[in-house]
């Protein structure tokens, strides 16, 4: 049965990506002309505007007169013919767009021959370079073979890729197979990080967190934000954090907020007696809100550590399955050398570190990590991205005039 399913999948992929999608795209391309003012944001999985897009999208809508639109592919909930029709709808928009923004791998954009005047920018959804992805996972348990990735690419047709610092350019070139291609990987920063320099956003984040869990008032906040285990399609949440032990040891001084990866559908439950201390806020609060308020961040292999380093606060790495995860996914840097905080295999190790935080926290290590991996994230990344993609003369042409004096 598995062999039949694999055969059917291979037939579907070949038919869709090598025949149907290219033919449909060429059909629409012949009937359309590129609109020099049209900007298209392509959401691959999310059903809402993602945080990777939000700042840039709102800036374009509010301050410029481009024809700015978002197209949702709904790849998480549409399948078969329903999804193919959605892709066809995307192609109708793509053939008319001068500027296209992506925030994730896109096989449907990679499968077609775009108009030469179309500019495609990959904003990506994470900072730094932590766990491997794309071509870097070839032949690992997590990834397909390199031959498959080359046959059905995800990173074709890119003009620009924005990254958080010059240090990680090599990793994105490797992951996206861009070493011999004209795509420019530019360390102008990650747009989504600009909110961390916005005082209004910081203040509102504190309000949103307090509204979600009033017990936060007067206490310090520990955020536990692990990445998923397994594949994207079958993502599972880690379940080794001992909430009871944390509550008994730290409940008088701290509260615990848990944020699971959005791919995870079934999350570990929190017992009723623990809810005055701990809460799963995955569906209520964004990771940006939590990064702003956390006094301590516990993660494992998530790229959120790069963003959190901007606040120069303590991090703990709960890597109880490090050896297994390394074999499964792999890292761009040696894990123990990269992590700017203690790597713990047990709950007792984490609790001991927190109880002795004042003596053990090495802030200089966090700052060095931030300077190395986040040098382009200074609150002005969106401005730099716009100047790279649109060029200054185009931006000046489309700048909206406000008030009688044009100010």
XYZ file of C-alpha atoms in Angstrom:
407
model
C 0.000 0.000 0.000
C 2.842 2.403 0.854
C 4.464 1.764 -2.515
C 1.197 2.537 -4.303
C 0.830 5.765 -2.319
C 4.414 6.802 -3.150
C 3.833 6.079 -6.827
C 0.620 8.115 -6.815
C 2.431 10.993 -5.078
C 5.251 10.971 -7.642
C 2.738 11.019 -10.501
C 0.826 13.888 -8.878
C 3.966 15.978 -8.283
C 5.312 15.445 -11.772
C 1.969 16.225 -13.381
C 1.339 19.312 -11.253
C 4.782 20.914 -11.137
C 6.234 19.882 -14.484
C 3.154 20.059 -16.712
C 0.011 21.667 -15.286
C 1.414 24.628 -13.353
C 3.853 25.769 -16.064
C 1.179 25.476 -18.784
C -1.449 27.355 -16.780
C 1.031 30.080 -15.880
C 2.074 30.552 -19.519
C -1.590 30.788 -20.489
C -2.190 33.617 -18.020
C 1.112 35.311 -18.835
C 0.213 35.614 -22.520
C -2.990 37.440 -21.617
C -1.574 39.849 -19.029
C 0.918 42.661 -18.744
C 2.962 43.504 -15.672
C 1.567 46.435 -13.695
C 4.538 48.484 -12.496
C 2.566 49.603 -9.421
C 1.293 46.215 -8.246
C 2.771 44.598 -5.109
C 1.749 41.075 -4.133
C 2.356 39.339 -0.800
C 1.976 35.550 -1.011
C 0.900 33.748 2.169
C 1.657 30.053 1.777
C 0.208 28.513 4.954
C -1.180 31.239 7.204
C -4.803 32.333 6.987
C -3.868 35.789 8.281
C -1.170 38.281 7.380
C 1.992 36.869 8.928
C 4.286 38.858 11.187
C 7.025 38.563 8.552
C 4.865 40.638 6.199
C 2.911 42.909 8.506
C 5.248 45.877 8.984
C 6.190 46.142 5.317
C 2.626 45.604 4.132
C 1.197 48.265 6.439
C 3.935 50.737 5.551
C 3.233 50.292 1.838
C -0.532 50.608 2.332
C -0.380 53.617 4.639
C 2.481 55.650 3.207
C 2.602 54.760 -0.501
C 0.123 54.490 -3.367
C 1.228 51.101 -4.696
C -1.517 48.588 -5.499
C -0.715 46.339 -2.565
C -2.508 43.009 -2.148
C -2.230 39.696 -0.265
C -2.990 36.280 -1.733
C -3.633 33.345 0.610
C -2.821 29.885 -0.713
C -4.273 28.024 2.312
C -1.871 25.136 1.729
C -2.562 23.793 5.227
C -6.257 23.162 4.620
C -6.707 22.784 0.858
C -5.698 19.645 -1.004
C -5.907 18.074 -4.446
C -8.025 19.906 -6.994
C -9.140 22.569 -4.487
C -5.534 23.536 -3.871
C -4.644 23.474 -7.567
C -7.465 25.911 -8.307
C -6.120 28.145 -5.572
C -2.678 28.029 -7.214
C -4.261 28.959 -10.552
C -5.796 31.999 -8.844
C -2.378 32.946 -7.527
C -0.886 32.775 -11.009
C -3.510 35.217 -12.295
C -2.190 37.710 -9.741
C 1.496 36.892 -10.170
C 1.524 37.592 -13.922
C 0.333 41.150 -13.238
C 2.603 41.934 -10.275
C 5.824 43.891 -10.525
C 6.852 43.091 -6.938
C 6.268 39.805 -5.108
C 7.092 39.078 -1.472
C 7.409 35.592 0.045
C 8.105 34.537 3.634
C 8.500 30.800 3.169
C 9.675 28.213 0.666
C 7.454 28.254 -2.418
C 7.376 25.391 -4.903
C 4.508 26.974 -6.857
C 6.507 30.150 -7.561
C 9.601 28.070 -8.324
C 7.766 25.896 -10.857
C 7.079 28.601 -13.437
C 8.895 30.989 -15.753
C 8.186 34.443 -14.346
C 8.134 37.645 -16.343
C 11.693 39.031 -16.407
C 10.558 42.391 -15.001
C 8.968 40.815 -11.907
C 11.006 41.254 -8.706
C 10.672 38.487 -6.099
C 11.918 38.998 -2.546
C 12.128 36.259 0.060
C 11.735 37.897 3.487
C 11.870 34.509 5.249
C 10.233 33.956 8.635
C 13.207 33.523 10.944
C 16.437 35.196 11.950
C 19.968 33.899 12.149
C 20.878 30.365 11.067
C 20.157 27.636 13.584
C 18.638 24.317 12.510
C 19.145 23.276 8.916
C 16.548 23.603 6.166
C 16.252 23.273 2.405
C 19.235 21.799 0.572
C 21.164 21.691 3.862
C 18.953 18.804 5.011
C 19.546 16.700 1.896
C 20.068 13.081 2.871
C 19.256 13.798 6.548
C 16.186 12.123 8.060
C 14.269 15.432 7.932
C 14.882 16.214 4.270
C 14.333 14.785 0.821
C 17.255 13.790 -1.354
C 19.149 16.517 -3.184
C 17.958 15.021 -6.474
C 14.313 15.465 -5.411
C 14.934 19.001 -4.179
C 16.531 19.927 -7.499
C 13.723 18.332 -9.482
C 10.996 20.098 -7.483
C 12.685 23.295 -6.231
C 11.406 25.702 -3.589
C 13.833 28.613 -3.998
C 13.837 29.446 -7.704
C 12.984 32.862 -9.209
C 14.291 34.841 -6.223
C 15.892 38.231 -6.776
C 16.557 39.015 -3.122
C 16.719 37.154 0.179
C 16.907 39.271 3.329
C 18.854 37.970 6.341
C 19.692 39.247 9.820
C 23.477 39.654 9.481
C 26.400 39.071 7.105
C 27.432 36.121 9.280
C 24.584 33.907 8.013
C 24.624 34.692 4.286
C 26.519 31.476 3.534
C 23.909 29.348 5.313
C 21.009 30.743 3.264
C 22.967 30.358 0.034
C 23.557 26.715 0.929
C 19.989 26.033 2.117
C 18.376 27.633 -0.913
C 20.890 26.365 -3.440
C 21.870 29.888 -4.484
C 25.657 29.538 -4.711
C 25.698 29.617 -8.527
C 22.613 31.811 -9.030
C 22.184 35.570 -9.404
C 19.945 35.868 -6.329
C 21.286 38.446 -3.879
C 21.295 37.458 -0.199
C 21.416 40.786 1.606
C 22.049 41.405 5.310
C 19.752 44.412 5.562
C 17.897 42.899 8.520
C 14.566 41.166 9.111
C 11.503 43.386 8.813
C 9.560 41.725 11.626
C 12.217 42.717 14.208
C 11.512 46.433 13.816
C 8.659 46.135 16.355
C 11.172 45.459 19.119
C 12.334 49.066 18.836
C 8.803 50.495 18.917
C 7.916 51.781 22.423
C 4.188 51.654 21.717
C 4.452 48.033 20.624
C 6.445 47.144 23.729
C 3.922 48.780 26.040
C 0.968 47.194 24.259
C 2.662 43.807 24.367
C 2.816 44.044 28.165
C -0.884 44.900 28.258
C -1.812 41.999 25.982
C 0.166 39.539 28.087
C -1.364 40.781 31.327
C -4.852 40.529 29.850
C -4.155 36.951 28.757
C -2.806 36.013 32.195
C -3.526 38.496 35.006
C -1.272 36.470 37.338
C 1.688 38.071 35.540
C 1.238 41.272 37.544
C 4.054 41.663 40.020
C 5.868 38.539 38.891
C 8.669 37.676 36.519
C 7.833 35.805 33.333
C 9.402 32.624 31.999
C 8.517 31.897 28.378
C 8.881 28.341 27.133
C 8.842 28.323 23.333
C 10.122 25.060 21.848
C 10.160 24.095 18.204
C 8.234 21.096 16.902
C 9.416 17.522 16.553
C 8.940 15.352 13.477
C 7.844 16.597 10.062
C 5.918 19.719 9.131
C 2.902 17.609 8.198
C 2.982 15.605 11.457
C 4.446 18.126 13.885
C 4.464 17.120 17.547
C 5.100 19.175 20.666
C 7.851 18.256 23.143
C 6.343 17.138 26.449
C 9.312 16.867 28.823
C 8.946 20.159 30.704
C 7.975 19.413 34.326
C 5.456 22.158 35.008
C 4.771 20.826 38.523
C 8.438 21.060 39.507
C 8.681 24.586 38.092
C 5.586 25.644 40.008
C 6.814 24.187 43.304
C 10.260 25.724 42.958
C 9.501 29.084 41.303
C 5.779 29.759 41.742
C 6.239 32.529 44.323
C 8.390 34.633 41.986
C 7.568 33.581 38.414
C 4.779 32.627 36.034
C 5.242 30.323 33.051
C 3.869 31.090 29.587
C 4.074 28.332 26.982
C 4.101 28.998 23.242
C 4.193 25.971 20.946
C 5.133 26.041 17.270
C 2.154 26.884 15.009
C 2.577 23.606 13.112
C 1.655 21.643 16.255
C -2.013 20.679 16.366
C -2.184 18.614 19.587
C -0.506 20.388 22.492
C 0.212 19.021 25.991
C -2.479 20.042 28.460
C -1.893 22.020 31.657
C -3.486 20.564 34.799
C -6.136 22.613 36.582
C -4.005 22.988 39.712
C -1.169 24.457 37.611
C -3.176 27.184 35.889
C -2.433 29.903 38.441
C 1.230 29.486 37.522
C 1.313 28.262 33.911
C -0.708 28.902 30.762
C -0.518 27.751 27.148
C -0.871 31.008 25.208
C -0.182 29.543 21.763
C -3.532 30.638 20.390
C -3.715 33.972 22.228
C -0.361 35.720 22.023
C 2.231 36.162 19.309
C 5.821 35.199 19.826
C 6.685 38.900 19.432
C 4.512 39.770 22.430
C 6.190 37.084 24.506
C 9.727 38.024 23.474
C 9.043 41.578 24.652
C 7.916 40.568 28.164
C 10.007 37.494 28.969
C 12.493 37.754 31.822
C 13.811 34.302 30.920
C 13.338 32.418 27.657
C 13.537 28.624 27.523
C 13.784 27.163 24.046
C 15.586 24.330 22.324
C 16.234 24.632 18.590
C 14.024 27.574 17.652
C 15.325 30.627 15.785
C 13.404 32.879 18.174
C 16.587 32.970 20.257
C 18.094 35.354 17.721
C 15.255 37.837 18.163
C 15.251 37.417 21.927
C 18.943 38.255 22.048
C 18.034 41.836 21.128
C 16.784 42.222 24.720
C 20.036 40.875 26.227
C 18.202 38.688 28.762
C 18.837 35.121 29.976
C 18.201 32.106 27.744
C 18.093 28.429 28.658
C 18.300 25.628 26.102
C 16.272 22.567 27.080
C 17.903 20.091 24.707
C 16.977 16.766 26.287
C 16.948 15.109 22.846
C 19.938 16.902 21.328
C 21.652 13.836 19.860
C 18.469 12.575 18.231
C 17.536 16.001 16.900
C 20.999 16.559 15.471
C 20.743 13.309 13.526
C 17.228 14.232 12.395
C 17.659 17.859 11.358
C 21.189 19.106 11.970
C 22.565 22.589 12.749
C 24.590 25.192 10.867
C 26.887 25.771 13.840
C 28.110 23.552 16.644
C 25.186 23.614 19.068
C 27.171 23.910 22.298
C 29.361 26.680 20.884
C 26.448 28.612 19.369
C 24.049 28.708 22.313
C 24.552 31.824 24.509
C 23.167 30.142 27.620
C 23.233 26.827 29.479
C 22.326 23.678 27.535
C 20.264 21.537 29.899
C 19.188 17.919 29.523
C 16.978 17.825 32.629
C 14.424 19.966 34.458
C 16.618 19.955 37.580
C 19.469 21.589 35.648
C 17.172 24.378 34.460
C 15.722 24.987 37.910
C 19.167 25.094 39.464
C 20.308 27.682 36.907
C 17.250 29.886 37.474
C 17.662 29.768 41.253
C 21.270 30.930 40.831
C 20.624 33.292 37.925
C 22.305 36.359 39.407
C 25.624 34.528 39.720
C 25.511 32.479 36.523
C 23.950 34.705 33.853
C 26.610 35.898 31.393
C 25.204 38.983 29.674
C 28.376 39.563 27.662
C 27.845 36.228 25.948
C 24.355 37.278 24.877
C 25.640 40.609 23.545
C 28.381 38.911 21.521
C 25.778 36.513 20.104
C 23.490 39.433 19.183
C 26.268 41.374 17.489
C 27.279 38.345 15.456
C 23.881 37.160 14.260
C 21.561 40.206 14.472
C 23.682 43.168 13.356
C 21.177 44.109 10.637
C 18.217 44.245 13.039
C 18.345 47.743 14.490
C 14.769 48.955 14.032
C 15.296 50.136 10.444
C 15.326 46.857 8.529
C 12.040 47.549 6.723
C 13.339 50.853 5.382
C 16.472 49.210 4.021
C 14.508 46.365 2.445
C 12.264 48.850 0.668
C 15.230 50.775 -0.710
C 16.797 47.560 -2.000
C 13.629 46.229 -3.648
C 11.887 49.378 -4.903
C 14.832 51.792 -5.200
C 14.684 55.321 -3.836
C 13.368 57.007 -6.972
C 10.389 54.614 -7.182
C 9.619 55.092 -3.496
C 9.710 58.875 -3.875
C 7.371 58.634 -6.843
C 4.796 56.606 -4.895
C 5.052 58.399 -1.561
C 1.641 59.665 -0.472
C 1.293 63.376 0.157
C -0.265 64.216 3.569
C -1.760 67.576 4.422
C -1.747 70.820 2.495
C 2.013 71.104 2.576
C 2.702 67.539 1.536
C 4.285 66.656 4.907
